[in-house]
mmCIF file of C-alpha atoms and ligand atoms in Angstrom:
data_model
loop_
_atom_site.group_PDB
_atom_site.id
_atom_site.type_symbol
_atom_site.label_atom_id
_atom_site.label_comp_id
_atom_site.label_asym_id
_atom_site.label_seq_id
_atom_site.Cartn_x
_atom_site.Cartn_y
_atom_site.Cartn_z
ATOM 1 C CA UNK A 1127 -7.899 2.626 10.751
ATOM 2 C CA UNK A 1128 -5.482 2.385 7.839
ATOM 3 C CA UNK A 1129 -6.390 0.742 4.575
ATOM 4 C CA UNK A 1130 -3.801 -0.629 2.193
ATOM 5 C CA UNK A 1131 -4.597 -1.408 -1.428
ATOM 6 C CA UNK A 1132 -1.974 -3.464 -3.184
ATOM 7 C CA UNK A 1133 -1.619 -2.388 -6.810
ATOM 8 C CA UNK A 1134 1.525 -4.316 -7.726
ATOM 9 C CA UNK A 1135 3.137 -7.164 -5.787
ATOM 10 C CA UNK A 1136 5.776 -8.626 -8.111
ATOM 11 C CA UNK A 1137 9.547 -8.540 -7.628
ATOM 12 C CA UNK A 1138 11.825 -6.968 -10.279
ATOM 13 C CA UNK A 1139 9.712 -7.822 -13.353
ATOM 14 C CA UNK A 1140 5.958 -8.209 -13.757
ATOM 15 C CA UNK A 1141 4.309 -11.605 -14.034
ATOM 16 C CA UNK A 1142 0.994 -12.502 -15.644
ATOM 17 C CA UNK A 1143 -0.810 -12.042 -12.335
ATOM 18 C CA UNK A 1144 1.369 -9.502 -10.553
ATOM 19 C CA UNK A 1145 2.329 -5.952 -11.481
ATOM 20 C CA UNK A 1146 5.365 -4.047 -10.232
ATOM 21 C CA UNK A 1147 5.580 -2.522 -6.762
ATOM 22 C CA UNK A 1148 2.902 -0.001 -5.858
ATOM 23 C CA UNK A 1149 0.350 0.333 -3.089
ATOM 24 C CA UNK A 1150 -1.973 2.976 -1.742
ATOM 25 C CA UNK A 1151 -2.226 3.576 1.991
ATOM 26 C CA UNK A 1152 -5.327 5.515 3.065
ATOM 27 C CA UNK A 1153 -6.398 7.144 6.307
ATOM 28 C CA UNK A 1154 -9.722 8.988 6.157
ATOM 29 C CA UNK A 1155 -9.364 11.554 3.371
ATOM 30 C CA UNK A 1156 -5.595 11.147 3.078
ATOM 31 C CA UNK A 1157 -4.084 8.837 0.464
ATOM 32 C CA UNK A 1158 -0.465 7.996 -0.229
ATOM 33 C CA UNK A 1159 0.913 6.067 -3.177
ATOM 34 C CA UNK A 1160 3.885 4.061 -1.899
ATOM 35 C CA UNK A 1161 6.205 3.297 -4.830
ATOM 36 C CA UNK A 1162 5.077 3.492 -8.427
ATOM 37 C CA UNK A 1163 6.327 0.653 -10.610
ATOM 38 C CA UNK A 1164 5.622 0.432 -14.325
ATOM 39 C CA UNK A 1165 1.936 -0.245 -14.985
ATOM 40 C CA UNK A 1166 0.670 1.446 -11.817
ATOM 41 C CA UNK A 1167 -1.813 3.655 -13.700
ATOM 42 C CA UNK A 1168 -3.650 0.680 -15.094
ATOM 43 C CA UNK A 1169 -3.757 -0.960 -11.670
ATOM 44 C CA UNK A 1170 -5.244 2.226 -10.205
ATOM 45 C CA UNK A 1171 -7.969 1.986 -12.840
ATOM 46 C CA UNK A 1172 -8.538 -1.713 -12.164
ATOM 47 C CA UNK A 1173 -8.783 -1.107 -8.423
ATOM 48 C CA UNK A 1174 -11.493 1.516 -8.899
ATOM 49 C CA UNK A 1175 -9.919 3.906 -6.359
ATOM 50 C CA UNK A 1176 -9.519 6.707 -8.927
ATOM 51 C CA UNK A 1177 -6.744 9.276 -9.315
ATOM 52 C CA UNK A 1178 -8.322 11.987 -7.193
ATOM 53 C CA UNK A 1179 -6.144 13.154 -4.297
ATOM 54 C CA UNK A 1180 -3.506 10.631 -5.342
ATOM 55 C CA UNK A 1181 -0.713 13.166 -5.516
ATOM 56 C CA UNK A 1182 1.404 12.339 -2.460
ATOM 57 C CA UNK A 1183 3.923 9.677 -3.377
ATOM 58 C CA UNK A 1184 6.365 7.973 -1.005
ATOM 59 C CA UNK A 1185 9.290 6.184 -2.623
ATOM 60 C CA UNK A 1186 11.157 3.416 -0.786
ATOM 61 C CA UNK A 1187 14.204 3.480 -3.089
ATOM 62 C CA UNK A 1188 15.255 4.344 -6.606
ATOM 63 C CA UNK A 1189 15.298 0.952 -8.347
ATOM 64 C CA UNK A 1190 13.416 0.954 -11.639
ATOM 65 C CA UNK A 1191 10.792 -1.587 -10.576
ATOM 66 C CA UNK A 1192 9.646 0.966 -7.964
ATOM 67 C CA UNK A 1193 9.747 4.244 -9.899
ATOM 68 C CA UNK A 1194 9.230 3.792 -13.652
ATOM 69 C CA UNK A 1195 5.455 4.199 -13.359
ATOM 70 C CA UNK A 1196 5.980 7.818 -12.291
ATOM 71 C CA UNK A 1197 6.723 8.738 -15.908
ATOM 72 C CA UNK A 1198 3.367 7.528 -17.179
ATOM 73 C CA UNK A 1199 1.509 8.873 -14.171
ATOM 74 C CA UNK A 1200 2.930 12.363 -14.691
ATOM 75 C CA UNK A 1201 2.167 12.199 -18.397
ATOM 76 C CA UNK A 1202 -1.467 11.445 -17.596
ATOM 77 C CA UNK A 1203 -1.706 14.077 -14.863
ATOM 78 C CA UNK A 1204 -0.337 16.669 -17.307
ATOM 79 C CA UNK A 1205 -3.154 15.986 -19.748
ATOM 80 C CA UNK A 1206 -6.002 15.621 -17.310
ATOM 81 C CA UNK A 1207 -4.840 18.209 -14.826
ATOM 82 C CA UNK A 1208 -6.837 16.204 -12.322
ATOM 83 C CA UNK A 1209 -4.520 17.305 -9.530
ATOM 84 C CA UNK A 1210 -2.974 20.641 -8.510
ATOM 85 C CA UNK A 1211 0.507 19.456 -7.593
ATOM 86 C CA UNK A 1212 2.631 16.351 -7.232
ATOM 87 C CA UNK A 1213 4.573 15.750 -4.000
ATOM 88 C CA UNK A 1214 7.177 13.009 -4.114
ATOM 89 C CA UNK A 1215 9.054 11.973 -0.964
ATOM 90 C CA UNK A 1216 12.195 9.839 -0.937
ATOM 91 C CA UNK A 1217 15.919 9.602 -0.280
ATOM 92 C CA UNK A 1218 18.416 11.761 -2.172
ATOM 93 C CA UNK A 1219 19.556 9.130 -4.674
ATOM 94 C CA UNK A 1220 15.990 8.032 -5.511
ATOM 95 C CA UNK A 1221 14.955 11.657 -5.997
ATOM 96 C CA UNK A 1222 17.945 12.347 -8.283
ATOM 97 C CA UNK A 1223 16.892 9.487 -10.529
ATOM 98 C CA UNK A 1224 13.229 10.528 -10.414
ATOM 99 C CA UNK A 1225 14.239 14.096 -11.255
ATOM 100 C CA UNK A 1226 16.019 12.861 -14.399
ATOM 101 C CA UNK A 1227 13.070 10.650 -15.339
ATOM 102 C CA UNK A 1228 10.449 13.356 -14.925
ATOM 103 C CA UNK A 1229 12.278 16.519 -15.965
ATOM 104 C CA UNK A 1230 14.695 15.189 -18.600
ATOM 105 C CA UNK A 1231 12.520 12.507 -20.179
ATOM 106 C CA UNK A 1232 8.822 13.178 -19.545
ATOM 107 C CA UNK A 1233 8.938 16.985 -19.583
ATOM 108 C CA UNK A 1234 12.014 17.084 -21.869
ATOM 109 C CA UNK A 1235 12.814 20.643 -20.904
ATOM 110 C CA UNK A 1236 9.215 21.914 -20.900
ATOM 111 C CA UNK A 1237 7.857 23.745 -17.887
ATOM 112 C CA UNK A 1238 5.755 21.406 -15.724
ATOM 113 C CA UNK A 1239 2.062 22.318 -15.991
ATOM 114 C CA UNK A 1240 1.637 21.509 -12.291
ATOM 115 C CA UNK A 1241 4.190 22.048 -9.491
ATOM 116 C CA UNK A 1242 6.310 18.954 -8.900
ATOM 117 C CA UNK A 1243 7.904 18.969 -5.462
ATOM 118 C CA UNK A 1244 10.653 16.480 -4.650
ATOM 119 C CA UNK A 1245 11.002 16.261 -0.855
ATOM 120 C CA UNK A 1246 14.296 14.808 0.359
ATOM 121 C CA UNK A 1247 13.742 12.650 3.430
ATOM 122 C CA UNK A 1248 15.928 12.146 6.448
ATOM 123 C CA UNK A 1249 15.029 9.558 9.087
ATOM 124 C CA UNK A 1250 12.226 10.803 11.343
ATOM 125 C CA UNK A 1251 8.791 12.394 11.252
ATOM 126 C CA UNK A 1252 7.928 14.159 7.989
ATOM 127 C CA UNK A 1253 4.133 14.283 7.805
ATOM 128 C CA UNK A 1254 1.652 15.034 10.558
ATOM 129 C CA UNK A 1255 -2.010 15.982 10.690
ATOM 130 C CA UNK A 1256 -4.631 15.965 13.455
ATOM 131 C CA UNK A 1257 -4.899 12.243 13.978
ATOM 132 C CA UNK A 1258 -1.897 10.509 12.428
ATOM 133 C CA UNK A 1259 1.701 10.943 11.355
ATOM 134 C CA UNK A 1260 4.243 9.318 9.047
ATOM 135 C CA UNK A 1261 7.925 8.778 9.848
ATOM 136 C CA UNK A 1262 10.707 7.528 7.609
ATOM 137 C CA UNK A 1263 13.311 5.048 8.854
ATOM 138 C CA UNK A 1264 16.505 3.787 7.187
ATOM 139 C CA UNK A 1265 16.450 0.468 5.324
ATOM 140 C CA UNK A 1266 19.543 -1.300 4.070
ATOM 141 C CA UNK A 1267 19.324 -2.430 0.432
ATOM 142 C CA UNK A 1268 21.561 -1.917 -2.604
ATOM 143 C CA UNK A 1269 22.326 1.797 -2.929
ATOM 144 C CA UNK A 1270 21.964 4.508 -0.319
ATOM 145 C CA UNK A 1271 19.095 6.461 1.269
ATOM 146 C CA UNK A 1272 16.456 3.717 1.242
ATOM 147 C CA UNK A 1273 13.490 4.279 3.522
ATOM 148 C CA UNK A 1274 10.690 2.405 5.227
ATOM 149 C CA UNK A 1275 7.559 4.217 6.388
ATOM 150 C CA UNK A 1276 5.761 4.063 9.723
ATOM 151 C CA UNK A 1277 2.147 5.260 9.709
ATOM 152 C CA UNK A 1278 0.932 5.978 13.252
ATOM 153 C CA UNK A 1279 -2.430 7.135 14.490
ATOM 154 C CA UNK A 1280 -2.135 9.386 17.522
ATOM 155 C CA UNK A 1281 -3.049 7.813 20.848
ATOM 156 C CA UNK A 1282 -6.357 9.113 22.134
ATOM 157 C CA UNK A 1283 -8.778 8.890 25.012
ATOM 158 C CA UNK A 1284 -12.391 8.041 24.310
ATOM 159 C CA UNK A 1285 -15.061 10.508 25.476
ATOM 160 C CA UNK A 1286 -17.417 8.941 28.038
ATOM 161 C CA UNK A 1287 -20.853 10.617 27.614
ATOM 162 C CA UNK A 1288 -22.343 8.888 30.663
ATOM 163 C CA UNK A 1289 -19.711 10.529 32.894
ATOM 164 C CA UNK A 1290 -20.382 13.932 31.300
ATOM 165 C CA UNK A 1291 -24.122 13.437 31.835
ATOM 166 C CA UNK A 1292 -23.563 12.524 35.486
ATOM 167 C CA UNK A 1293 -21.572 15.760 35.934
ATOM 168 C CA UNK A 1294 -24.341 17.783 34.229
ATOM 169 C CA UNK A 1295 -22.042 18.920 31.425
ATOM 170 C CA UNK A 1296 -24.224 20.023 28.506
ATOM 171 C CA UNK A 1297 -23.516 18.756 24.962
ATOM 172 C CA UNK A 1298 -21.686 21.254 22.748
ATOM 173 C CA UNK A 1299 -18.558 23.396 23.024
ATOM 174 C CA UNK A 1300 -17.811 22.576 26.674
ATOM 175 C CA UNK A 1301 -17.582 18.860 25.906
ATOM 176 C CA UNK A 1302 -15.448 19.564 22.841
ATOM 177 C CA UNK A 1303 -12.975 21.527 24.966
ATOM 178 C CA UNK A 1304 -12.700 18.663 27.430
ATOM 179 C CA UNK A 1305 -12.127 16.201 24.568
ATOM 180 C CA UNK A 1306 -9.387 18.519 23.297
ATOM 181 C CA UNK A 1307 -7.732 18.196 26.727
ATOM 182 C CA UNK A 1308 -8.550 21.573 28.298
ATOM 183 C CA UNK A 1309 -10.134 21.950 31.752
ATOM 184 C CA UNK A 1310 -13.340 24.031 31.731
ATOM 185 C CA UNK A 1311 -15.066 26.227 34.298
ATOM 186 C CA UNK A 1312 -18.800 25.613 34.561
ATOM 187 C CA UNK A 1313 -21.325 28.465 35.085
ATOM 188 C CA UNK A 1314 -21.848 27.208 38.666
ATOM 189 C CA UNK A 1315 -18.135 27.665 39.387
ATOM 190 C CA UNK A 1316 -17.042 24.011 39.249
ATOM 191 C CA UNK A 1317 -13.755 23.232 37.454
ATOM 192 C CA UNK A 1318 -14.013 20.061 35.351
ATOM 193 C CA UNK A 1319 -10.802 18.277 34.362
ATOM 194 C CA UNK A 1320 -10.628 16.320 31.057
ATOM 195 C CA UNK A 1321 -9.741 13.142 33.004
ATOM 196 C CA UNK A 1322 -13.220 13.214 34.563
ATOM 197 C CA UNK A 1323 -14.951 12.534 31.231
ATOM 198 C CA UNK A 1324 -12.273 10.669 29.242
ATOM 199 C CA UNK A 1325 -11.434 6.972 29.212
ATOM 200 C CA UNK A 1326 -7.921 5.501 29.389
ATOM 201 C CA UNK A 1327 -5.357 6.370 26.712
ATOM 202 C CA UNK A 1328 -5.749 3.985 23.758
ATOM 203 C CA UNK A 1329 -2.726 3.661 21.496
ATOM 204 C CA UNK A 1330 -3.391 4.405 17.808
ATOM 205 C CA UNK A 1331 -3.036 1.886 14.998
ATOM 206 C CA UNK A 1332 0.472 1.511 13.571
ATOM 207 C CA UNK A 1333 1.350 0.244 10.109
ATOM 208 C CA UNK A 1334 4.915 -0.194 8.868
ATOM 209 C CA UNK A 1335 5.834 -0.514 5.215
ATOM 210 C CA UNK A 1336 9.285 -1.738 4.194
ATOM 211 C CA UNK A 1337 10.249 -2.006 0.521
ATOM 212 C CA UNK A 1338 13.266 -3.962 -0.676
ATOM 213 C CA UNK A 1339 15.569 -4.824 2.208
ATOM 214 C CA UNK A 1340 18.744 -6.831 2.664
ATOM 215 C CA UNK A 1341 18.807 -6.920 6.432
ATOM 216 C CA UNK A 1342 16.276 -7.107 9.230
ATOM 217 C CA UNK A 1343 18.377 -6.513 12.355
ATOM 218 C CA UNK A 1344 18.266 -2.734 12.066
ATOM 219 C CA UNK A 1345 14.495 -2.772 11.404
ATOM 220 C CA UNK A 1346 13.382 -4.331 14.701
ATOM 221 C CA UNK A 1347 13.336 -1.049 16.631
ATOM 222 C CA UNK A 1348 11.201 0.701 13.978
ATOM 223 C CA UNK A 1349 8.557 -1.979 13.487
ATOM 224 C CA UNK A 1350 8.323 -3.155 17.098
ATOM 225 C CA UNK A 1351 4.753 -4.042 18.055
ATOM 226 C CA UNK A 1352 3.085 -2.611 14.933
ATOM 227 C CA UNK A 1353 -0.426 -3.761 14.089
ATOM 228 C CA UNK A 1354 0.714 -4.681 10.584
ATOM 229 C CA UNK A 1355 4.051 -4.990 8.826
ATOM 230 C CA UNK A 1356 4.213 -4.978 5.027
ATOM 231 C CA UNK A 1357 7.595 -6.157 3.789
ATOM 232 C CA UNK A 1358 9.247 -7.822 0.828
ATOM 233 C CA UNK A 1359 9.890 -11.559 0.583
ATOM 234 C CA UNK A 1360 11.699 -12.016 -2.714
ATOM 235 C CA UNK A 1361 13.414 -15.346 -2.052
ATOM 236 C CA UNK A 1362 13.005 -18.664 -0.264
ATOM 237 C CA UNK A 1363 15.595 -20.097 2.105
ATOM 238 C CA UNK A 1364 16.764 -22.554 -0.578
ATOM 239 C CA UNK A 1365 18.244 -19.516 -2.352
ATOM 240 C CA UNK A 1366 19.291 -17.578 0.732
ATOM 241 C CA UNK A 1367 22.742 -16.954 -0.743
ATOM 242 C CA UNK A 1368 21.176 -15.207 -3.729
ATOM 243 C CA UNK A 1369 18.947 -13.168 -1.397
ATOM 244 C CA UNK A 1370 22.075 -12.034 0.395
ATOM 245 C CA UNK A 1371 23.920 -11.224 -2.823
ATOM 246 C CA UNK A 1372 21.112 -8.965 -4.090
ATOM 247 C CA UNK A 1373 20.237 -7.549 -0.654
ATOM 248 C CA UNK A 1374 16.754 -9.065 -0.480
ATOM 249 C CA UNK A 1375 14.953 -11.110 2.170
ATOM 250 C CA UNK A 1376 13.774 -14.681 2.245
ATOM 251 C CA UNK A 1377 10.229 -15.356 3.436
ATOM 252 C CA UNK A 1378 11.712 -16.913 6.553
ATOM 253 C CA UNK A 1379 13.805 -13.829 7.363
ATOM 254 C CA UNK A 1380 10.753 -11.592 6.991
ATOM 255 C CA UNK A 1381 8.776 -13.882 9.298
ATOM 256 C CA UNK A 1382 11.589 -13.956 11.856
ATOM 257 C CA UNK A 1383 11.585 -10.164 11.898
ATOM 258 C CA UNK A 1384 7.815 -10.163 12.516
ATOM 259 C CA UNK A 1385 8.258 -12.587 15.387
ATOM 260 C CA UNK A 1386 11.223 -10.804 16.975
ATOM 261 C CA UNK A 1387 9.516 -7.414 16.705
ATOM 262 C CA UNK A 1388 6.221 -8.761 18.052
ATOM 263 C CA UNK A 1389 4.084 -7.454 15.191
ATOM 264 C CA UNK A 1390 0.435 -8.489 14.952
ATOM 265 C CA UNK A 1391 0.008 -9.180 11.246
ATOM 266 C CA UNK A 1392 2.599 -9.756 8.535
ATOM 267 C CA UNK A 1393 1.843 -9.087 4.858
ATOM 268 C CA UNK A 1394 4.464 -10.176 2.352
ATOM 269 C CA UNK A 1395 4.887 -8.583 -1.077
ATOM 270 C CA UNK A 1396 7.553 -8.228 -3.843
ATOM 271 C CA UNK A 1397 6.933 -11.890 -4.712
ATOM 272 C CA UNK A 1398 9.182 -13.516 -7.292
ATOM 273 C CA UNK A 1399 7.948 -15.432 -10.339
ATOM 274 C CA UNK A 1400 10.452 -18.139 -9.492
ATOM 275 C CA UNK A 1401 8.318 -19.581 -6.674
ATOM 276 C CA UNK A 1402 4.808 -20.796 -6.039
ATOM 277 C CA UNK A 1403 2.879 -18.522 -3.722
ATOM 278 C CA UNK A 1404 1.965 -21.377 -1.407
ATOM 279 C CA UNK A 1405 5.641 -22.207 -0.863
ATOM 280 C CA UNK A 1406 6.377 -18.616 0.138
ATOM 281 C CA UNK A 1407 3.419 -18.689 2.523
ATOM 282 C CA UNK A 1408 4.399 -22.044 4.027
ATOM 283 C CA UNK A 1409 7.978 -20.946 4.699
ATOM 284 C CA UNK A 1410 6.853 -17.759 6.463
ATOM 285 C CA UNK A 1411 3.952 -19.393 8.333
ATOM 286 C CA UNK A 1412 6.254 -22.008 9.851
ATOM 287 C CA UNK A 1413 7.821 -19.130 11.816
ATOM 288 C CA UNK A 1414 4.984 -16.591 12.053
ATOM 289 C CA UNK A 1415 1.460 -17.952 11.534
ATOM 290 C CA UNK A 1416 -0.439 -14.650 11.111
ATOM 291 C CA UNK A 1417 1.046 -14.051 7.667
ATOM 292 C CA UNK A 1418 -0.569 -13.215 4.329
ATOM 293 C CA UNK A 1419 0.816 -12.980 0.806
ATOM 294 C CA UNK A 1420 -0.446 -9.838 -0.907
ATOM 295 C CA UNK A 1421 -1.944 -10.213 -4.372
ATOM 296 C CA UNK A 1422 -2.601 -7.402 -6.821
ATOM 297 C CA UNK A 1423 -5.777 -5.480 -5.913
ATOM 298 C CA UNK A 1424 -5.994 -7.021 -2.429
ATOM 299 C CA UNK A 1425 -7.313 -4.611 0.208
ATOM 300 C CA UNK A 1426 -6.390 -4.924 3.888
ATOM 301 C CA UNK A 1427 -7.945 -2.885 6.654
ATOM 302 C CA UNK A 1428 -5.697 -2.452 9.652
ATOM 303 C CA UNK A 1429 -7.860 -1.893 12.724
ATOM 304 C CA UNK A 1430 -7.486 -2.260 16.475
ATOM 305 C CA UNK A 1431 -9.746 -5.299 16.705
ATOM 306 C CA UNK A 1432 -8.895 -7.333 13.679
ATOM 307 C CA UNK A 1433 -11.895 -9.581 13.142
ATOM 308 C CA UNK A 1434 -10.012 -11.814 10.745
ATOM 309 C CA UNK A 1435 -7.599 -12.614 13.552
ATOM 310 C CA UNK A 1436 -10.266 -13.687 16.036
ATOM 311 C CA UNK A 1437 -10.477 -17.493 16.028
HETATM 312 ZN ZN1 ZN B 1080 12.250 -4.174 -6.109
HETATM 313 ZN ZN1 ZN B 1081 15.402 -2.770 -5.052
#
């Protein structure tokens, strides 16, 4: 299961109810801050999630409404020393700007009290642990090297204890080896294959996050069939020409992407002050009904059986 906590859901400038782009995506003990707009620290406090282990930051692109909060966050981390290091992932141009912001403004020539690692991304897998991975994929928006992120649990086969019992396989290390996929030899000489005690392969949960984007055609292959797609919806169709000019999406375009790619749930963010939320929702829902508009401090759990989707 992935959990996403929206910290800021406004486009370009904050509104009374919405802060600038930031969200936390969690999987078990792992947490990733995706973008860090101005005001993110205060939203972290409001959300109650705390700063602990919040030191891996994924940046979609280098526009100020997605990165300015890094300055304040680093300033706080320097005083509290609540974390051991800061890892920031992004495209080259975003990292160049972040480097200037952090090293030339916040640190102003001083040595950082904690290591700050800027990891330049290329499309593809860049983070993997036992049960999930994260890949970056290219997104077209103003400027170069913009990235979307695909969080994927590994596919796995459930252990079937009744089958193990029937084969007289004792609980403990032998069962663990079978779960890990290795055949085992029993004391009585029998060879047991993992397939004998494992259920069918179940695909893991997949969550795609796309920041600002001016085009959806190239995204279809990366978000195909995901359990949830988080993406911007800055404009409505009535201002589609402006969306095009600034390389943003309309709610309808985002919904059409969700439909074409066959995603399960669509969550729209980067919402402009110029519209009413219900109009954004209505435009998207007319194309793709399983759509939600994220609000600041909303929490979504992305699971295999999504109870909220069961009629
Ligand atoms: Zn933006
Ligand atoms: Zn942007």
